[in-house]
């Protein structure tokens, strides 16, 4: 198959770019491959909203920039922060034009929420299902454009670069498209593209306990890494402070930070509002601080969870604002009106990823990346809540602008078919499951909120064993989605651990006991 633009992923990043470029060039073909149903993505589960400065009377770009820089703990790129924050209102205008709806108050203005680390009310939202609404609007717009083809249940296995084309003698490492696995038919085919965009989302599933859906296995980052793109800041895994706790320890449902913005308190089992001991902003400190404080409380008490107390809040207003959260808790026999919600931190977001410049260019020619799989410099050591949907919108626009101005040369090369020689053994599901569980336990126990050199080194040793076994399986077995995902998660885990070991100073979401100055 050929495409002018190959887009890997159908969340906010992939869809926004696709809609824009397809509208601008109706005679060019955009192919979106996406590994599950077309709406499945981290985007779909976003709750809190999009951080945008709209109330210019009380808020300002300056304040949003300052909040982002404080959360990022000295590691944000200031020019990137300024660009992203200032473009927010224009990108929001486009979402509205494409049919997305956001809540308004009685005076017809946007009903702005507040979250940890924000000094003002600036979170534009649709109840507590903002991402669902954005994904709906973007897909509906994409379906109206004839030159976009969406291929659901198509898994991108690897990028095609010079490494696959020994006869091509190009100085510059270049991307020519991807090998793609049709998950329904089992066929593997090439998609040759003049430009490829990785919009493949996050890595949450590398940890057993995550707020992310099962698709978040870091495929794009692993593909880019194997293709030798630069990957950066992988040590900055963000743990969301408040995922719903269930006794089996597997629940991943998020209790939005906006609930704390609405006035909820964090309490330990004895009922103490412990955040007051850790930060003047208490429950509304940035999430690195809240997660580390909860971790410290749990270590002191030996309890498995802390609690979020909403019982003092106006419950009619609460249910109006957070109907999804209220109902989900009821399903777990927790009535927020009278019960405290048991919560624990869970892996939520990756601040690092594929290094891109302001135009979304990676270090490989013709390969762009956008959204959660990237490291743009916006988040530094810790992402400010609700800045990631904004980042995806702004970078999708920048990549679109770049493609509008710079015409590409059509690449005339022959790409070899996928070589599956010697891979005749059917996958052994039990081996994949076992290795996955080991990997997730290893990351949770040794590479969690609080790290140490000893645990990280031990993690590398264990990971090497898993790596060898998974690579053997990959060489011998027929391709399956779960095998490819496991292989990708092992690559991502390797990057997180290695880059953690390289960090000698604690910053933002990264805390290593051996880096504490004595
Ligand atoms: P995604 O939306 O995750 O899309 C990735 C796409 O790539 C998916 O379609 C996936 O199927 C596809 N894909 C992945 N690998 C492959 C492959 N190998 N082959 C083919 N397709 C592939 N951020 C905010 O700013 N505000 C919020 O309120 C907020 N709330 C959140 C709540 C939850 C529960 C979660 C999990 C995240 C939240 N975030 C929030 C973060 C935000 O939702 C994500 O960072 C953002 O949606 C990422 O968008 P994306 O387009 O980069 O990736
Ligand atoms: C939330 O609603 O708490 C998630 C917000 C985010 O991750 O930005």
Coordinates of C-alpha atoms and ligand atoms in Angstrom, one line a residue:
X1 CA 0.0 0.0 0.0
X2 CA 1.2 3.6 -0.6
X3 CA 0.2 6.8 1.2
X4 CA 1.2 10.4 1.0
X5 CA 1.0 10.5 4.8
X6 CA 1.0 7.4 7.0
X7 CA -0.3 8.2 10.5
X8 CA 0.2 5.6 13.3
X9 CA -2.5 6.1 15.9
X10 CA -6.0 7.5 16.0
X11 CA -6.0 9.5 19.3
X12 CA -6.1 13.3 19.5
X13 CA -2.6 13.7 18.0
X14 CA -3.1 11.4 14.9
X15 CA -6.6 12.6 14.1
X16 CA -5.9 16.3 14.5
X17 CA -3.0 16.1 12.0
X18 CA -4.9 13.9 9.6
X19 CA -8.0 16.2 9.5
X20 CA -5.9 19.2 8.9
X21 CA -3.6 17.8 6.2
X22 CA -6.5 16.0 4.4
X23 CA -8.5 19.2 4.3
X24 CA -5.6 21.2 2.9
X25 CA -4.6 18.6 0.2
X26 CA -7.8 16.8 -0.9
X27 CA -5.8 15.0 -3.7
X28 CA -3.4 13.5 -1.3
X29 CA -4.0 10.2 0.6
X30 CA -3.8 9.9 4.4
X31 CA -3.8 6.4 5.8
X32 CA -4.3 6.0 9.6
X33 CA -3.4 2.6 11.1
X34 CA -4.7 2.0 14.5
X35 CA -4.3 -1.3 16.5
X36 CA -7.7 -1.5 18.1
X37 CA -11.1 -0.1 17.3
X38 CA -10.7 3.4 15.8
X39 CA -11.7 5.3 19.0
X40 CA -9.6 3.2 21.5
X41 CA -6.9 5.5 22.8
X42 CA -5.7 7.3 26.0
X43 CA -7.5 10.3 24.5
X44 CA -10.9 8.6 24.9
X45 CA -10.4 8.3 28.7
X46 CA -9.2 11.8 29.4
X47 CA -11.3 13.2 32.2
X48 CA -10.2 16.6 33.6
X49 CA -9.9 18.6 30.3
X50 CA -7.7 20.9 28.4
X51 CA -5.7 23.6 30.1
X52 CA -6.2 26.9 28.2
X53 CA -6.1 30.5 29.2
X54 CA -9.6 31.8 28.3
X55 CA -10.6 34.0 31.3
X56 CA -8.2 36.9 30.6
X57 CA -9.6 38.9 33.5
X58 CA -8.2 36.7 36.2
X59 CA -5.8 34.4 34.3
X60 CA -3.0 35.2 31.8
X61 CA -0.5 33.3 29.6
X62 CA 2.1 34.4 32.0
X63 CA 0.5 32.6 34.9
X64 CA 0.0 29.4 32.8
X65 CA 3.6 29.5 31.7
X66 CA 4.8 30.0 35.2
X67 CA 2.7 27.1 36.5
X68 CA 4.0 24.8 33.8
X69 CA 7.6 25.8 34.5
X70 CA 7.2 25.2 38.3
X71 CA 5.7 21.7 37.7
X72 CA 8.5 20.9 35.3
X73 CA 11.0 21.7 38.0
X74 CA 13.6 23.5 35.9
X75 CA 13.7 21.1 33.0
X76 CA 11.1 22.5 30.7
X77 CA 12.1 24.3 27.5
X78 CA 10.8 27.8 28.1
X79 CA 10.4 28.7 24.4
X80 CA 8.3 25.5 23.9
X81 CA 6.2 26.3 27.0
X82 CA 5.5 29.8 25.8
X83 CA 4.6 28.6 22.3
X84 CA 2.2 25.9 23.5
X85 CA 0.4 28.0 26.1
X86 CA -0.1 30.9 23.7
X87 CA -1.5 28.8 20.9
X88 CA -4.1 27.2 23.2
X89 CA -7.1 29.5 22.4
X90 CA -6.6 29.1 18.6
X91 CA -6.5 25.4 18.8
X92 CA -9.6 25.3 21.0
X93 CA -11.4 27.4 18.4
X94 CA -10.7 24.7 15.8
X95 CA -12.0 21.9 18.1
X96 CA -15.2 23.9 18.5
X97 CA -15.5 24.4 14.7
X98 CA -15.1 20.6 14.3
X99 CA -18.1 20.1 16.6
X100 CA -16.6 19.4 20.1
X101 CA -18.8 20.5 23.0
X102 CA -17.5 21.8 26.3
X103 CA -19.4 22.8 29.4
X104 CA -20.5 26.4 29.8
X105 CA -21.9 28.2 32.9
X106 CA -25.1 30.2 33.4
X107 CA -23.6 33.2 31.8
X108 CA -22.7 31.3 28.7
X109 CA -18.9 31.3 29.3
X110 CA -16.8 28.2 29.5
X111 CA -17.1 26.5 32.9
X112 CA -13.4 26.4 33.8
X113 CA -12.1 23.7 36.3
X114 CA -9.0 23.7 38.4
X115 CA -6.4 20.9 38.9
X116 CA -3.2 20.4 40.9
X117 CA -0.4 22.9 40.1
X118 CA -2.7 25.4 38.4
X119 CA -2.9 28.8 40.1
X120 CA -6.2 29.7 38.2
X121 CA -9.4 28.1 36.9
X122 CA -8.5 27.2 33.3
X123 CA -9.5 23.6 32.5
X124 CA -12.0 23.5 29.7
X125 CA -14.0 20.3 30.0
X126 CA -17.0 18.2 29.0
X127 CA -18.3 16.9 32.3
X128 CA -15.7 14.3 33.4
X129 CA -15.5 12.7 29.9
X130 CA -13.6 15.4 28.0
X131 CA -11.5 13.0 26.0
X132 CA -14.5 10.9 24.9
X133 CA -16.1 14.1 23.5
X134 CA -12.9 15.2 21.7
X135 CA -12.3 11.8 20.2
X136 CA -16.0 11.6 19.0
X137 CA -15.7 15.0 17.3
X138 CA -12.4 14.3 15.7
X139 CA -13.5 10.9 14.3
X140 CA -16.7 12.4 13.0
X141 CA -14.7 15.1 11.2
X142 CA -12.2 12.5 9.8
X143 CA -15.1 10.4 8.5
X144 CA -16.3 13.4 6.4
X145 CA -13.0 13.6 4.5
X146 CA -12.8 11.2 1.5
X147 CA -9.0 11.2 1.4
X148 CA -8.6 9.7 4.9
X149 CA -8.6 5.9 5.2
X150 CA -8.7 4.6 8.8
X151 CA -7.6 1.0 9.2
X152 CA -8.7 -0.3 12.6
X153 CA -7.1 -3.5 14.0
X154 CA -3.9 -2.8 12.1
X155 CA -0.8 -3.0 14.2
X156 CA 2.4 -1.2 13.1
X157 CA 5.2 -3.6 13.8
X158 CA 8.3 -1.6 12.7
X159 CA 9.3 1.5 10.8
X160 CA 11.0 1.0 7.4
X161 CA 14.3 2.8 7.3
X162 CA 17.6 2.6 5.4
X163 CA 18.4 -0.5 7.5
X164 CA 15.8 -2.5 5.6
X165 CA 17.1 -1.3 2.2
X166 CA 20.8 -2.3 1.9
X167 CA 20.9 -1.1 -1.7
X168 CA 19.9 2.5 -0.8
X169 CA 22.9 4.6 0.0
X170 CA 21.6 7.6 1.8
X171 CA 23.7 9.6 4.2
X172 CA 20.7 10.5 6.3
X173 CA 18.7 8.0 8.2
X174 CA 15.3 8.2 6.6
X175 CA 11.9 6.6 7.2
X176 CA 9.9 5.2 4.3
X177 CA 6.8 3.9 6.0
X178 CA 6.0 0.9 8.2
X179 CA 5.4 -2.8 8.2
X180 CA 1.8 -3.3 9.3
X181 CA 0.1 -6.4 10.7
X182 CA -3.6 -6.9 9.8
X183 CA -4.8 -8.3 13.2
X184 CA -7.9 -9.9 11.7
X185 CA -6.4 -11.6 8.6
X186 CA -2.9 -12.2 9.9
X187 CA -1.4 -10.7 6.8
X188 CA 1.8 -8.5 7.2
X189 CA 2.2 -5.8 4.5
X190 CA 4.2 -2.7 3.8
X191 CA 2.8 0.8 3.8
X192 CA 5.2 3.0 1.8
X193 CA 4.7 6.7 2.7
X194 CA 6.4 10.0 1.9
X195 CA 5.9 11.1 5.4
X196 CA 5.2 9.0 8.5
X197 CA 3.7 10.3 11.8
X198 CA 4.0 8.4 15.0
X199 CA 1.0 9.3 17.2
X200 CA 1.0 6.1 19.1
X201 CA 0.4 7.3 22.7
X202 CA 1.7 6.3 26.0
X203 CA 3.3 3.4 28.0
X204 CA 1.1 2.9 31.0
X205 CA 0.9 -0.8 30.7
X206 CA 4.6 -1.3 31.3
X207 CA 3.5 -1.0 34.9
X208 CA 0.9 -3.4 36.2
X209 CA -1.2 -0.7 37.8
X210 CA -2.0 2.0 35.4
X211 CA -4.8 4.5 34.5
X212 CA -4.2 3.7 30.8
X213 CA -6.2 1.3 28.6
X214 CA -4.5 -1.9 27.4
X215 CA -3.4 -0.3 24.1
X216 CA -0.8 1.9 25.9
X217 CA 2.2 -0.3 25.4
X218 CA 4.8 2.2 24.1
X219 CA 4.9 0.7 20.6
X220 CA 5.8 4.0 18.8
X221 CA 8.7 4.7 21.2
X222 CA 10.0 1.2 20.9
X223 CA 9.8 1.3 17.1
X224 CA 11.5 4.6 17.0
X225 CA 14.2 3.3 19.3
X226 CA 14.9 0.3 17.2
X227 CA 15.1 2.5 14.2
X228 CA 17.7 4.6 16.1
X229 CA 15.8 7.8 16.7
X230 CA 16.8 9.8 19.8
X231 CA 14.6 9.0 22.8
X232 CA 14.9 11.3 25.9
X233 CA 13.6 11.8 29.5
X234 CA 12.2 8.3 29.9
X235 CA 12.9 8.4 33.6
X236 CA 10.1 10.9 34.1
X237 CA 7.1 8.5 34.4
X238 CA 4.2 10.4 35.9
X239 CA 2.2 8.6 38.6
X240 CA -1.3 9.9 39.0
X241 CA -2.1 10.3 42.7
X242 CA -5.6 9.1 42.7
X243 CA -6.5 5.9 40.8
X244 CA -9.4 4.0 42.4
X245 CA -8.1 1.2 44.6
X246 CA -9.6 -2.2 44.6
X247 CA -8.6 -5.1 46.8
X248 CA -7.2 -7.1 43.8
X249 CA -5.0 -4.1 43.1
X250 CA -5.9 -4.2 39.4
X251 CA -8.4 -1.3 39.2
X252 CA -7.2 1.4 36.9
X253 CA -10.1 3.8 36.9
X254 CA -9.0 7.4 37.4
X255 CA -10.5 9.7 39.9
X256 CA -9.8 13.0 38.2
X257 CA -7.5 15.6 39.7
X258 CA -10.4 18.0 39.0
X259 CA -12.2 16.3 42.0
X260 CA -9.5 17.7 44.2
X261 CA -9.8 21.0 42.3
X262 CA -13.5 20.8 43.3
X263 CA -12.5 20.7 47.0
X264 CA -12.0 17.0 47.9
X265 CA -9.6 16.2 50.7
X266 CA -7.0 13.4 50.8
X267 CA -7.1 11.5 54.2
X268 CA -5.1 8.7 55.6
X269 CA -6.9 5.8 57.4
X270 CA -7.0 7.8 60.7
X271 CA -8.8 10.6 58.9
X272 CA -5.9 13.0 58.9
X273 CA -5.6 15.5 55.9
X274 CA -1.9 14.6 55.5
X275 CA -1.2 16.7 52.5
X276 CA -1.1 19.8 54.8
X277 CA 2.1 18.3 56.2
X278 CA 3.8 18.1 52.8
X279 CA 3.0 21.2 50.8
X280 CA 1.3 24.6 51.3
X281 CA -1.0 23.9 48.4
X282 CA -2.1 20.7 50.1
X283 CA -4.3 18.5 47.8
X284 CA -3.6 20.9 44.9
X285 CA 0.2 20.6 44.9
X286 CA 1.5 19.3 41.6
X287 CA 1.0 15.6 41.1
X288 CA 4.6 14.5 41.6
X289 CA 4.5 16.0 45.1
X290 CA 1.0 14.5 45.9
X291 CA 2.0 11.0 44.6
X292 CA 5.3 11.0 46.5
X293 CA 3.5 12.2 49.6
X294 CA 0.9 9.4 49.3
X295 CA 3.8 6.9 48.8
X296 CA 5.4 8.1 51.9
X297 CA 2.1 7.8 53.9
X298 CA 1.6 4.3 52.7
X299 CA 5.1 3.3 53.6
X300 CA 4.7 4.7 57.1
X301 CA 1.3 3.1 57.8
X302 CA 1.7 -0.1 55.8
X303 CA -1.8 0.5 54.5
X304 CA -2.6 -0.4 50.8
X305 CA -4.4 2.9 50.0
X306 CA -5.4 6.4 51.2
X307 CA -8.8 8.0 50.8
X308 CA -10.3 10.9 48.9
X309 CA -13.1 12.5 50.9
X310 CA -15.9 14.3 49.1
X311 CA -18.5 14.0 51.7
X312 CA -18.4 17.8 52.6
X313 CA -19.0 18.9 49.0
X314 CA -22.2 20.1 47.3
X315 CA -23.3 16.7 46.0
X316 CA -25.8 18.0 43.4
X317 CA -23.1 20.1 41.8
X318 CA -20.6 17.2 42.2
X319 CA -22.9 14.7 40.3
X320 CA -23.6 17.3 37.7
X321 CA -19.8 17.8 37.2
X322 CA -18.6 14.2 37.6
X323 CA -21.4 11.8 36.6
X324 CA -19.0 9.2 35.3
X325 CA -16.9 9.1 38.4
X326 CA -19.9 9.0 40.7
X327 CA -21.5 6.1 38.8
X328 CA -18.2 4.2 38.5
X329 CA -17.7 4.4 42.2
X330 CA -21.3 3.2 42.8
X331 CA -20.5 0.1 40.7
X332 CA -17.7 -0.5 43.2
X333 CA -20.2 -0.1 46.1
X334 CA -18.8 3.3 47.0
X335 CA -21.3 6.0 47.5
X336 CA -19.3 9.2 47.3
X337 CA -22.0 11.1 49.2
X338 CA -21.2 9.1 52.4
X339 CA -18.1 7.0 51.7
X340 CA -14.5 8.0 51.3
X341 CA -13.0 6.8 48.0
X342 CA -10.0 4.4 48.4
X343 CA -7.2 5.6 46.1
X344 CA -3.6 4.8 45.2
X345 CA -1.1 6.3 42.8
X346 CA -0.9 4.5 39.4
X347 CA 1.3 5.0 36.3
X348 CA -0.4 7.6 34.2
X349 CA 1.7 9.5 31.7
X350 CA 5.2 9.6 30.2
X351 CA 6.8 13.0 30.1
X352 CA 9.7 11.8 27.9
X353 CA 9.7 9.9 24.6
X354 CA 10.8 10.4 21.1
X355 CA 12.7 13.7 20.9
X356 CA 11.1 16.2 18.5
X357 CA 11.8 19.8 17.6
X358 CA 9.0 22.4 17.5
X359 CA 8.0 21.2 14.0
X360 CA 7.5 17.7 15.4
X361 CA 10.5 16.3 13.5
X362 CA 12.3 13.4 15.0
X363 CA 16.0 12.7 14.4
X364 CA 15.1 10.5 11.4
X365 CA 14.2 12.2 8.1
X366 CA 10.6 11.9 7.0
X367 CA 9.6 10.7 10.5
X368 CA 7.5 13.0 12.7
X369 CA 6.0 12.3 16.1
X370 CA 3.2 13.9 18.1
X371 CA 1.4 13.5 21.4
X372 CA 2.2 11.4 24.3
X373 CA 4.9 9.3 22.5
X374 CA 7.0 12.5 22.2
X375 CA 9.4 14.5 24.3
X376 CA 8.9 18.1 23.2
X377 CA 10.4 19.9 26.2
X378 CA 7.0 21.1 27.4
X379 CA 6.7 19.0 30.5
X380 CA 10.3 18.9 31.8
X381 CA 10.4 16.7 34.9
X382 CA 6.7 16.6 35.5
X383 CA 3.7 17.4 33.4
X384 CA 1.2 20.0 34.6
X385 CA -2.3 18.4 34.6
X386 CA -4.3 18.8 31.4
X387 CA -1.3 20.1 29.4
X388 CA -1.0 17.0 27.3
X389 CA -4.2 17.3 25.2
X390 CA -3.1 20.9 24.6
X391 CA 0.4 19.8 23.6
X392 CA -1.0 17.2 21.1
X393 CA -3.3 19.9 19.5
X394 CA -0.5 22.4 19.2
X395 CA 2.1 20.0 17.8
X396 CA -0.3 18.4 15.3
X397 CA -0.9 21.9 14.0
X398 CA 2.9 22.6 13.8
X399 CA 3.5 19.4 11.9
X400 CA 0.6 20.3 9.6
X401 CA 2.1 23.8 9.0
X402 CA 5.5 22.3 8.2
X403 CA 4.0 19.9 5.7
X404 CA 2.0 22.7 4.1
X405 CA 5.1 24.8 3.5
X406 CA 7.7 22.1 2.6
X407 CA 6.8 19.9 -0.3
X408 CA 8.3 16.4 -0.1
X409 CA 10.0 14.5 -2.8
X410 CA 8.1 11.3 -3.7
X411 CA 10.4 8.4 -2.9
X412 CA 11.0 5.9 -5.7
X413 CA 12.4 2.8 -4.0
X414 CA 11.5 -0.8 -3.7
X415 CA 10.8 -2.0 -0.2
X416 CA 11.4 -5.7 0.5
X417 CA 8.4 -7.6 1.8
X418 CA 8.3 -8.6 5.5
X419 CA 10.6 -11.5 6.0
X420 CA 9.0 -14.2 8.2
X421 CA 11.4 -17.0 7.4
X422 CA 11.9 -19.4 10.3
X423 CA 9.0 -18.1 12.3
X424 CA 6.7 -21.1 12.0
X425 CA 6.0 -21.9 15.6
X426 CA 2.6 -20.7 16.9
X427 CA 3.1 -18.3 19.8
X428 CA 2.9 -19.8 23.3
X429 CA 0.5 -17.6 25.1
X430 CA 1.5 -18.8 28.5
X431 CA 5.1 -17.7 27.9
X432 CA 4.0 -14.2 26.8
X433 CA 1.6 -13.9 29.8
X434 CA 4.2 -15.0 32.2
X435 CA 6.9 -12.6 30.9
X436 CA 4.4 -9.8 30.9
X437 CA 3.5 -10.3 34.5
X438 CA 7.1 -10.5 35.5
X439 CA 7.9 -7.3 33.6
X440 CA 5.0 -5.4 35.2
X441 CA 5.9 -6.6 38.7
X442 CA 9.6 -5.7 38.1
X443 CA 8.7 -2.2 37.0
X444 CA 6.2 -1.7 39.9
X445 CA 8.6 -3.0 42.6
X446 CA 11.9 -1.7 41.4
X447 CA 11.2 1.3 39.1
X448 CA 8.2 3.0 40.8
X449 CA 7.6 6.3 42.5
X450 CA 10.7 6.1 44.7
X451 CA 13.8 4.5 43.1
X452 CA 17.3 3.5 44.3
X453 CA 20.5 2.6 42.5
X454 CA 20.4 -0.9 43.9
X455 CA 16.8 -1.6 42.8
X456 CA 17.4 -0.1 39.3
X457 CA 20.5 -2.3 38.8
X458 CA 18.6 -5.3 39.9
X459 CA 15.8 -4.4 37.5
X460 CA 18.3 -4.3 34.6
X461 CA 19.6 -7.7 35.5
X462 CA 16.1 -9.2 35.6
X463 CA 15.0 -7.4 32.5
X464 CA 18.0 -8.8 30.5
X465 CA 16.7 -12.3 31.1
X466 CA 13.2 -11.3 30.1
X467 CA 14.6 -9.6 27.0
X468 CA 16.5 -12.7 25.9
X469 CA 13.5 -14.9 26.2
X470 CA 11.2 -12.5 24.4
X471 CA 13.7 -12.0 21.5
X472 CA 13.9 -15.8 21.1
X473 CA 10.1 -16.0 21.0
X474 CA 10.0 -13.1 18.5
X475 CA 12.5 -14.8 16.2
X476 CA 10.8 -18.1 16.2
X477 CA 7.1 -17.4 16.5
X478 CA 4.4 -16.3 14.2
X479 CA 3.6 -12.6 14.8
X480 CA 0.8 -11.8 17.2
X481 CA -0.2 -8.5 18.7
X482 CA 0.6 -9.6 22.3
X483 CA 4.1 -10.8 21.3
X484 CA 4.9 -7.5 19.5
X485 CA 3.5 -5.5 22.4
X486 CA 5.5 -7.4 25.0
X487 CA 8.7 -6.9 22.9
X488 CA 7.9 -3.2 22.7
X489 CA 7.3 -2.9 26.5
X490 CA 10.6 -4.6 27.2
X491 CA 12.3 -2.0 25.0
X492 CA 10.5 0.8 26.8
X493 CA 11.3 -0.6 30.3
X494 CA 15.0 -0.8 29.2
X495 CA 14.9 2.9 28.3
X496 CA 13.2 3.9 31.5
X497 CA 15.7 2.0 33.7
X498 CA 18.8 3.0 31.8
X499 CA 17.8 6.7 31.7
X500 CA 16.9 6.5 35.4
X501 CA 20.4 5.2 36.2
X502 CA 21.9 8.1 34.2
X503 CA 20.0 10.7 36.3
X504 CA 22.1 11.9 39.2
X505 CA 19.8 14.7 40.4
X506 CA 16.2 14.3 41.6
X507 CA 13.8 16.5 39.7
X508 CA 10.0 16.7 39.5
X509 CA 8.5 13.2 39.2
X510 CA 11.9 11.5 39.5
X511 CA 13.0 10.5 43.0
X512 CA 16.0 8.3 43.8
X513 CA 16.9 7.9 47.4
X514 CA 20.6 7.8 46.4
X515 CA 20.4 11.2 44.9
X516 CA 19.3 12.9 48.1
X517 CA 22.1 15.2 49.3
X518 CA 23.3 14.2 52.7
Ligands
LIG1 P1 -3.6 8.2 22.3 O1 -4.8 8.9 22.5 O2 -3.2 7.2 23.3 O3 -3.7 7.4 20.9 C1 -2.7 6.5 20.5 C2 -3.2 5.7 19.3 O4 -2.2 4.9 18.8 C3 -4.3 4.8 19.7 O5 -5.3 4.9 18.6 C4 -3.6 3.4 19.6 O6 -4.5 2.3 19.3 C5 -2.7 3.6 18.5 N1 -1.5 2.7 18.5 C6 -0.6 2.5 19.5 N2 0.4 1.7 19.1 C7 0.0 1.3 17.8 C8 0.6 0.4 16.9 N3 1.7 -0.4 17.1 N4 0.0 0.3 15.7 C9 -1.1 1.0 15.4 N5 -1.7 1.8 16.2 C10 -1.1 2.0 17.4 N6 -4.5 14.7 29.5 C11 -5.0 15.9 29.5 O7 -4.5 16.9 29.0 N7 -6.2 16.2 30.2 C12 -6.9 15.2 30.9 O8 -7.9 15.4 31.5 C13 -6.3 13.9 30.8 N8 -7.0 12.8 31.5 C14 -6.5 11.6 31.3 C15 -7.2 10.5 31.9 C16 -6.8 9.2 31.7 C17 -7.5 8.1 32.4 C18 -5.6 9.0 30.9 C19 -5.2 7.6 30.7 C20 -4.9 10.0 30.3 C21 -5.3 11.3 30.5 N9 -4.7 12.4 30.0 C22 -5.2 13.7 30.1 C23 -3.5 12.2 29.1 C24 -4.0 12.3 27.6 O9 -5.3 11.6 27.5 C25 -3.1 11.6 26.7 O10 -1.8 12.0 26.9 C26 -3.4 11.9 25.2 O11 -4.8 11.6 25.0 C27 -2.5 11.2 24.3 O12 -3.0 11.4 23.0 P2 -2.2 10.7 21.8 O13 -3.0 11.0 20.6 O14 -0.8 11.0 21.8 O15 -2.3 9.1 22.1
LIG2 C1 -7.2 14.1 35.5 O1 -8.4 14.3 35.1 O2 -6.9 14.0 36.7 C2 -6.2 13.8 34.5 C3 -5.7 15.1 34.0 C4 -4.4 14.8 33.3 O3 -3.8 13.8 33.3 O4 -3.9 15.8 32.7

